[in-house]
């Protein structure tokens, strides 16, 4: 009996492994197909200056679905890095985001800048770096309206390589932002050497304010530090008006979060009344009633 049970367990384990493997293999296959057909969508999340009520930019966030089921970027981006598809995906995001916003007549105007996430891989090997710089130079005339975001960890783990690439991108006219700031361990000295324009406070710190004394100190310290360095600052993941109020009170007025806007497709952005209002367009629609 015991033997039979044991055997059952083993075959269960094997079939479980097979399922896992099959789904991973299938996901990789689907990812290859999606890259080939460029079947990704981009959602845009507005960044708002709460002092002037102006939109300062929009972050491009990649969206992918397999058989109508969305796969989160936290899952497929690492997979794409692993199987060598990240450069192609990066090229798709840069091309689609710039062309979509330009075609809509928004880039550099109503949406002053589009923020595009770079993957840590792009700082690790020179072929990945070259691929990035090649795409960037192809869009050289649009780069004044592009801000590349890379996480603190991605940059700091390869700081010498990153410095060369970031200097190139800056020279081409793009602005640069450190994403998820505070979640890694950077040396402030090294951070000052980088040609960066902006720092984004990681969402995990925004979650703790107001109320958590340690969280409050961290946020206030980051705000003071970024001000000293003369960089722009964005708080990400602002969901509550109490969080917004705390940030504004302590000197951080540019916010990105569900409180203001969720990431949405461009068509949805242009159909949403509150988002259009945030962008300052569409109000003149009631013009035919005026005297
Ligand atoms: P990220 O660059 O830090 O992007 C911000 C993430 O926070 C997005 O998740 C966004 O939907 C989410 N978010 C924004 N506001 C709020 C809020 O108020 N509350 C909460 N709970 N979440 C908020 P998303 O779209 O799932 O992206 C996750 C991560 O995947 C991104 O983090 C970025 O690291 C990566 N990613 C997304 N698109 C791309 C891409 O095109 N290329 C690369 N390399 N990475 C990407
Ligand atoms: Mg980002
Ligand atoms: Mg971020
Ligand atoms: Mg984040």
Short mmCIF file of C-alpha atoms and ligand atoms in Angstrom, two decimals:
data_model
loop_
_atom_site.label_atom_id
_atom_site.label_comp_id
_atom_site.label_asym_id
_atom_site.label_seq_id
_atom_site.Cartn_x
_atom_site.Cartn_y
_atom_site.Cartn_z
CA UNK A 1 0.00 0.00 0.00
CA UNK A 2 2.70 2.36 1.12
CA UNK A 3 4.59 1.64 -2.07
CA UNK A 4 1.56 2.48 -4.16
CA UNK A 5 1.11 5.78 -2.34
CA UNK A 6 4.74 6.61 -2.88
CA UNK A 7 4.45 5.85 -6.52
CA UNK A 8 1.34 8.02 -6.73
CA UNK A 9 3.18 10.91 -5.12
CA UNK A 10 6.04 10.62 -7.53
CA UNK A 11 3.84 10.57 -10.60
CA UNK A 12 1.81 13.48 -9.19
CA UNK A 13 5.06 15.36 -8.72
CA UNK A 14 6.11 14.51 -12.24
CA UNK A 15 2.88 15.63 -13.81
CA UNK A 16 3.00 18.83 -11.72
CA UNK A 17 6.50 19.49 -13.01
CA UNK A 18 5.32 18.79 -16.53
CA UNK A 19 2.48 21.29 -16.19
CA UNK A 20 4.86 23.92 -14.84
CA UNK A 21 7.35 23.27 -17.58
CA UNK A 22 4.66 23.19 -20.24
CA UNK A 23 3.23 26.51 -19.14
CA UNK A 24 6.68 28.09 -19.01
CA UNK A 25 7.56 26.67 -22.42
CA UNK A 26 4.21 27.87 -23.75
CA UNK A 27 4.66 31.30 -22.24
CA UNK A 28 8.09 31.64 -23.84
CA UNK A 29 6.66 30.49 -27.17
CA UNK A 30 3.81 32.99 -26.89
CA UNK A 31 6.28 35.74 -26.00
CA UNK A 32 8.37 35.01 -29.09
CA UNK A 33 5.23 35.16 -31.24
CA UNK A 34 4.07 38.39 -29.63
CA UNK A 35 7.45 40.02 -30.28
CA UNK A 36 7.40 38.88 -33.88
CA UNK A 37 3.89 40.27 -34.42
CA UNK A 38 4.54 43.28 -32.16
CA UNK A 39 1.41 42.36 -30.21
CA UNK A 40 1.87 44.56 -27.17
CA UNK A 41 -0.19 47.45 -25.96
CA UNK A 42 1.01 50.48 -24.12
CA UNK A 43 -0.88 52.08 -21.30
CA UNK A 44 -0.13 55.63 -20.22
CA UNK A 45 -0.22 56.97 -16.70
CA UNK A 46 -0.24 60.73 -16.30
CA UNK A 47 2.17 62.54 -13.99
CA UNK A 48 0.68 65.63 -12.44
CA UNK A 49 2.13 68.83 -10.99
CA UNK A 50 -0.25 69.46 -8.11
CA UNK A 51 0.86 73.10 -7.80
CA UNK A 52 -0.11 74.12 -11.32
CA UNK A 53 -2.56 71.28 -12.07
CA UNK A 54 -0.56 70.60 -15.24
CA UNK A 55 0.36 67.25 -16.69
CA UNK A 56 4.16 67.01 -16.86
CA UNK A 57 4.35 63.67 -18.58
CA UNK A 58 3.02 60.19 -19.00
CA UNK A 59 4.72 56.92 -18.18
CA UNK A 60 4.47 54.23 -20.87
CA UNK A 61 3.64 50.88 -19.27
CA UNK A 62 3.75 47.76 -21.40
CA UNK A 63 0.72 45.45 -21.52
CA UNK A 64 0.61 41.90 -22.87
CA UNK A 65 -2.18 39.32 -22.89
CA UNK A 66 -2.11 35.64 -23.77
CA UNK A 67 -5.50 34.43 -24.97
CA UNK A 68 -7.11 37.52 -23.47
CA UNK A 69 -5.52 36.88 -20.07
CA UNK A 70 -3.23 39.76 -19.06
CA UNK A 71 0.27 38.74 -17.99
CA UNK A 72 1.76 41.34 -15.62
CA UNK A 73 4.99 43.06 -16.71
CA UNK A 74 6.60 41.89 -13.46
CA UNK A 75 6.26 38.39 -14.94
CA UNK A 76 6.99 38.77 -18.63
CA UNK A 77 9.75 41.42 -18.48
CA UNK A 78 12.10 39.17 -16.44
CA UNK A 79 11.20 36.28 -18.77
CA UNK A 80 11.98 38.42 -21.81
CA UNK A 81 15.34 39.30 -20.26
CA UNK A 82 16.05 35.65 -19.60
CA UNK A 83 15.28 34.44 -23.12
CA UNK A 84 16.94 37.35 -24.90
CA UNK A 85 13.85 39.23 -26.11
CA UNK A 86 14.26 42.38 -24.05
CA UNK A 87 15.99 44.45 -26.73
CA UNK A 88 13.23 43.74 -29.22
CA UNK A 89 10.59 44.55 -26.61
CA UNK A 90 12.40 47.73 -25.74
CA UNK A 91 12.43 48.71 -29.41
CA UNK A 92 8.68 48.06 -29.64
CA UNK A 93 7.93 50.21 -26.57
CA UNK A 94 10.09 53.12 -27.70
CA UNK A 95 8.75 53.05 -31.26
CA UNK A 96 5.08 52.57 -30.34
CA UNK A 97 5.01 55.10 -27.51
CA UNK A 98 6.71 57.87 -29.47
CA UNK A 99 4.70 57.29 -32.66
CA UNK A 100 1.35 56.93 -30.86
CA UNK A 101 1.75 60.14 -28.89
CA UNK A 102 3.13 62.00 -31.91
CA UNK A 103 0.31 60.83 -34.17
CA UNK A 104 -2.19 62.06 -31.57
CA UNK A 105 -0.41 65.42 -31.55
CA UNK A 106 0.24 65.18 -27.82
CA UNK A 107 3.98 64.62 -27.49
CA UNK A 108 5.92 67.71 -26.52
CA UNK A 109 2.68 69.62 -26.04
CA UNK A 110 -0.24 68.43 -23.95
CA UNK A 111 1.97 65.55 -22.84
CA UNK A 112 5.38 67.26 -22.55
CA UNK A 113 7.31 64.04 -22.02
CA UNK A 114 6.84 60.31 -22.28
CA UNK A 115 8.63 58.23 -19.66
CA UNK A 116 9.95 54.90 -20.94
CA UNK A 117 11.28 52.15 -18.68
CA UNK A 118 14.61 50.57 -19.48
CA UNK A 119 15.52 47.10 -18.32
CA UNK A 120 18.56 46.41 -16.08
CA UNK A 121 19.93 44.20 -18.86
CA UNK A 122 20.54 47.26 -20.97
CA UNK A 123 23.41 48.27 -18.72
CA UNK A 124 25.01 44.87 -18.42
CA UNK A 125 26.33 43.82 -21.81
CA UNK A 126 27.72 46.01 -24.51
CA UNK A 127 25.51 44.43 -27.18
CA UNK A 128 22.39 45.34 -25.17
CA UNK A 129 23.77 48.82 -24.66
CA UNK A 130 24.47 49.17 -28.37
CA UNK A 131 20.95 48.04 -29.25
CA UNK A 132 19.53 50.69 -26.93
CA UNK A 133 21.74 53.46 -28.29
CA UNK A 134 20.92 52.45 -31.86
CA UNK A 135 17.18 52.77 -31.25
CA UNK A 136 17.66 55.99 -29.33
CA UNK A 137 19.64 57.61 -32.11
CA UNK A 138 16.95 56.57 -34.60
CA UNK A 139 14.54 58.74 -32.61
CA UNK A 140 17.03 61.52 -31.93
CA UNK A 141 14.64 64.32 -32.94
CA UNK A 142 12.02 63.05 -30.46
CA UNK A 143 14.37 62.49 -27.54
CA UNK A 144 13.82 65.97 -26.02
CA UNK A 145 10.33 64.64 -25.27
CA UNK A 146 11.54 61.32 -23.87
CA UNK A 147 12.60 60.50 -20.34
CA UNK A 148 14.18 57.12 -19.75
CA UNK A 149 13.54 55.50 -16.38
CA UNK A 150 15.87 52.94 -14.90
CA UNK A 151 15.86 51.52 -11.42
CA UNK A 152 18.44 52.48 -8.89
CA UNK A 153 19.57 48.85 -8.63
CA UNK A 154 19.99 48.47 -12.40
CA UNK A 155 22.26 51.49 -12.56
CA UNK A 156 24.22 50.94 -9.38
CA UNK A 157 25.04 47.29 -10.10
CA UNK A 158 26.91 48.32 -13.25
CA UNK A 159 27.62 51.92 -12.49
CA UNK A 160 30.65 52.34 -14.77
CA UNK A 161 28.88 50.85 -17.80
CA UNK A 162 25.69 52.72 -16.93
CA UNK A 163 27.54 56.03 -16.75
CA UNK A 164 28.77 55.66 -20.34
CA UNK A 165 25.31 54.75 -21.66
CA UNK A 166 23.52 57.46 -19.68
CA UNK A 167 25.97 60.09 -20.89
CA UNK A 168 25.25 58.98 -24.46
CA UNK A 169 21.48 59.18 -23.97
CA UNK A 170 21.79 62.58 -22.31
CA UNK A 171 23.96 63.85 -25.16
CA UNK A 172 21.30 62.66 -27.61
CA UNK A 173 18.82 64.91 -25.77
CA UNK A 174 16.85 62.50 -23.60
CA UNK A 175 16.25 63.14 -19.94
CA UNK A 176 16.94 60.48 -17.35
CA UNK A 177 15.18 59.32 -14.24
CA UNK A 178 16.02 56.96 -11.39
CA UNK A 179 12.98 54.75 -10.78
CA UNK A 180 11.95 53.08 -7.51
CA UNK A 181 14.39 55.24 -5.60
CA UNK A 182 15.11 54.13 -2.06
CA UNK A 183 14.51 50.45 -2.74
CA UNK A 184 18.15 49.76 -3.56
CA UNK A 185 21.31 50.91 -1.89
CA UNK A 186 23.03 53.62 -3.85
CA UNK A 187 26.03 55.56 -2.87
CA UNK A 188 25.07 59.20 -2.95
CA UNK A 189 28.51 60.03 -4.24
CA UNK A 190 28.04 57.82 -7.28
CA UNK A 191 24.51 59.05 -7.83
CA UNK A 192 25.86 62.59 -8.13
CA UNK A 193 28.15 61.51 -10.97
CA UNK A 194 25.23 60.40 -13.11
CA UNK A 195 23.68 62.81 -15.63
CA UNK A 196 20.20 62.31 -14.19
CA UNK A 197 17.36 64.82 -14.16
CA UNK A 198 14.80 63.19 -11.93
CA UNK A 199 14.27 60.80 -9.06
CA UNK A 200 11.08 58.82 -8.43
CA UNK A 201 10.37 57.91 -4.80
CA UNK A 202 9.46 54.24 -4.61
CA UNK A 203 5.82 53.40 -3.98
CA UNK A 204 6.71 51.38 -0.89
CA UNK A 205 7.58 54.59 0.99
CA UNK A 206 4.44 56.43 -0.12
CA UNK A 207 2.39 53.57 1.34
CA UNK A 208 3.66 54.44 4.85
CA UNK A 209 2.77 58.11 4.90
CA UNK A 210 1.32 59.81 6.77
CA UNK A 211 1.39 58.05 10.11
CA UNK A 212 4.40 55.76 10.14
CA UNK A 213 7.15 57.83 11.85
CA UNK A 214 10.02 56.00 10.16
CA UNK A 215 8.34 56.19 6.74
CA UNK A 216 7.72 59.90 7.22
CA UNK A 217 11.39 60.54 8.04
CA UNK A 218 12.53 58.57 4.99
CA UNK A 219 10.25 60.50 2.63
CA UNK A 220 11.24 63.86 4.13
CA UNK A 221 14.93 62.92 3.86
CA UNK A 222 14.61 61.91 0.21
CA UNK A 223 12.78 65.16 -0.58
CA UNK A 224 15.52 67.24 1.11
CA UNK A 225 18.29 65.26 -0.58
CA UNK A 226 16.79 65.55 -4.07
CA UNK A 227 16.27 69.26 -3.55
CA UNK A 228 19.91 69.68 -2.53
CA UNK A 229 20.99 67.84 -5.65
CA UNK A 230 18.81 70.14 -7.75
CA UNK A 231 16.88 67.27 -9.36
CA UNK A 232 13.20 66.91 -10.18
CA UNK A 233 11.22 64.63 -7.91
CA UNK A 234 8.17 62.46 -8.58
CA UNK A 235 6.26 60.47 -5.98
CA UNK A 236 4.89 57.24 -7.45
CA UNK A 237 1.95 55.21 -6.22
CA UNK A 238 0.02 58.11 -4.70
CA UNK A 239 -3.40 56.62 -3.95
CA UNK A 240 -4.78 58.71 -1.09
CA UNK A 241 -5.34 62.42 -0.65
CA UNK A 242 -3.69 62.15 2.79
CA UNK A 243 -0.52 60.92 1.05
CA UNK A 244 -0.74 63.75 -1.47
CA UNK A 245 -1.21 66.31 1.30
CA UNK A 246 1.81 65.03 3.24
CA UNK A 247 4.00 65.12 0.12
CA UNK A 248 2.90 68.64 -0.84
CA UNK A 249 3.38 69.90 2.72
CA UNK A 250 6.97 68.64 2.67
CA UNK A 251 7.86 69.93 -0.77
CA UNK A 252 7.10 67.17 -3.27
CA UNK A 253 4.42 68.38 -5.64
CA UNK A 254 4.75 66.11 -8.70
CA UNK A 255 2.71 62.96 -8.25
CA UNK A 256 1.89 59.82 -10.19
CA UNK A 257 -0.70 57.41 -8.87
CA UNK A 258 -4.20 56.01 -8.93
CA UNK A 259 -5.44 59.11 -7.03
CA UNK A 260 -4.97 61.10 -10.26
CA UNK A 261 -4.98 58.60 -13.10
CA UNK A 262 -4.65 54.88 -13.70
CA UNK A 263 -2.58 53.61 -16.60
CA UNK A 264 -4.91 53.43 -19.64
CA UNK A 265 -4.63 52.91 -23.39
CA UNK A 266 -4.34 56.09 -25.43
CA UNK A 267 -7.83 55.68 -26.90
CA UNK A 268 -9.23 55.37 -23.39
CA UNK A 269 -7.23 58.38 -22.23
CA UNK A 270 -8.73 60.46 -25.03
CA UNK A 271 -12.25 59.28 -24.17
CA UNK A 272 -12.06 59.81 -20.43
CA UNK A 273 -13.54 63.13 -19.37
CA UNK A 274 -11.62 63.46 -16.08
CA UNK A 275 -8.32 62.62 -17.78
CA UNK A 276 -9.01 65.02 -20.65
CA UNK A 277 -9.78 67.67 -18.05
CA UNK A 278 -6.48 66.90 -16.35
CA UNK A 279 -4.80 67.37 -19.71
CA UNK A 280 -6.61 70.68 -20.15
CA UNK A 281 -8.26 69.68 -23.42
CA UNK A 282 -11.84 69.24 -24.50
CA UNK A 283 -13.43 72.02 -22.45
CA UNK A 284 -14.11 74.12 -25.52
CA UNK A 285 -16.64 71.47 -26.63
CA UNK A 286 -19.41 73.46 -24.94
CA UNK A 287 -18.44 76.43 -27.13
CA UNK A 288 -21.59 76.35 -29.25
CA UNK A 289 -23.68 77.46 -26.26
CA UNK A 290 -21.69 80.64 -25.65
CA UNK A 291 -23.21 83.95 -26.88
P1 LIG B 1 7.44 51.03 -12.52
O1 LIG B 1 8.25 51.54 -13.63
O2 LIG B 1 7.81 51.45 -11.15
O3 LIG B 1 5.93 51.48 -12.88
C1 LIG B 1 4.97 51.87 -11.94
C2 LIG B 1 4.06 50.73 -11.58
O4 LIG B 1 3.26 51.12 -10.50
C3 LIG B 1 3.11 50.32 -12.72
O5 LIG B 1 2.87 48.91 -12.60
C4 LIG B 1 1.85 51.10 -12.35
O6 LIG B 1 0.66 50.53 -12.86
C5 LIG B 1 1.88 51.00 -10.84
N1 LIG B 1 1.17 52.09 -10.18
C6 LIG B 1 1.09 53.39 -10.55
N2 LIG B 1 0.38 54.11 -9.68
C7 LIG B 1 0.00 53.26 -8.71
C8 LIG B 1 -0.79 53.41 -7.50
O7 LIG B 1 -1.26 54.48 -7.15
N3 LIG B 1 -0.97 52.28 -6.76
C9 LIG B 1 -0.47 51.06 -7.11
N4 LIG B 1 -0.72 50.03 -6.32
N5 LIG B 1 0.26 50.90 -8.23
C10 LIG B 1 0.50 51.97 -9.03
P2 LIG B 1 2.95 47.94 -13.86
O8 LIG B 1 2.38 48.61 -15.06
O9 LIG B 1 2.40 46.63 -13.44
O10 LIG B 1 4.50 47.79 -14.10
C11 LIG B 1 5.32 47.15 -13.18
C12 LIG B 1 6.77 47.31 -13.52
O11 LIG B 1 7.07 46.62 -14.75
C13 LIG B 1 7.20 48.75 -13.78
O12 LIG B 1 7.40 49.41 -12.55
C14 LIG B 1 8.45 48.54 -14.58
O13 LIG B 1 9.53 48.25 -13.74
C15 LIG B 1 8.10 47.30 -15.40
N6 LIG B 1 7.68 47.72 -16.75
C16 LIG B 1 6.47 48.13 -17.19
N7 LIG B 1 6.51 48.45 -18.51
C17 LIG B 1 7.80 48.25 -18.92
C18 LIG B 1 8.50 48.41 -20.16
O14 LIG B 1 7.95 48.86 -21.19
N8 LIG B 1 9.83 48.08 -20.15
C19 LIG B 1 10.47 47.63 -19.05
N9 LIG B 1 11.77 47.32 -19.14
N10 LIG B 1 9.85 47.49 -17.87
C20 LIG B 1 8.54 47.79 -17.79
MG1 LIG B 2 8.90 53.34 -14.19
MG1 LIG B 3 8.61 53.19 -10.51
MG1 LIG B 4 7.91 50.80 -8.95
#
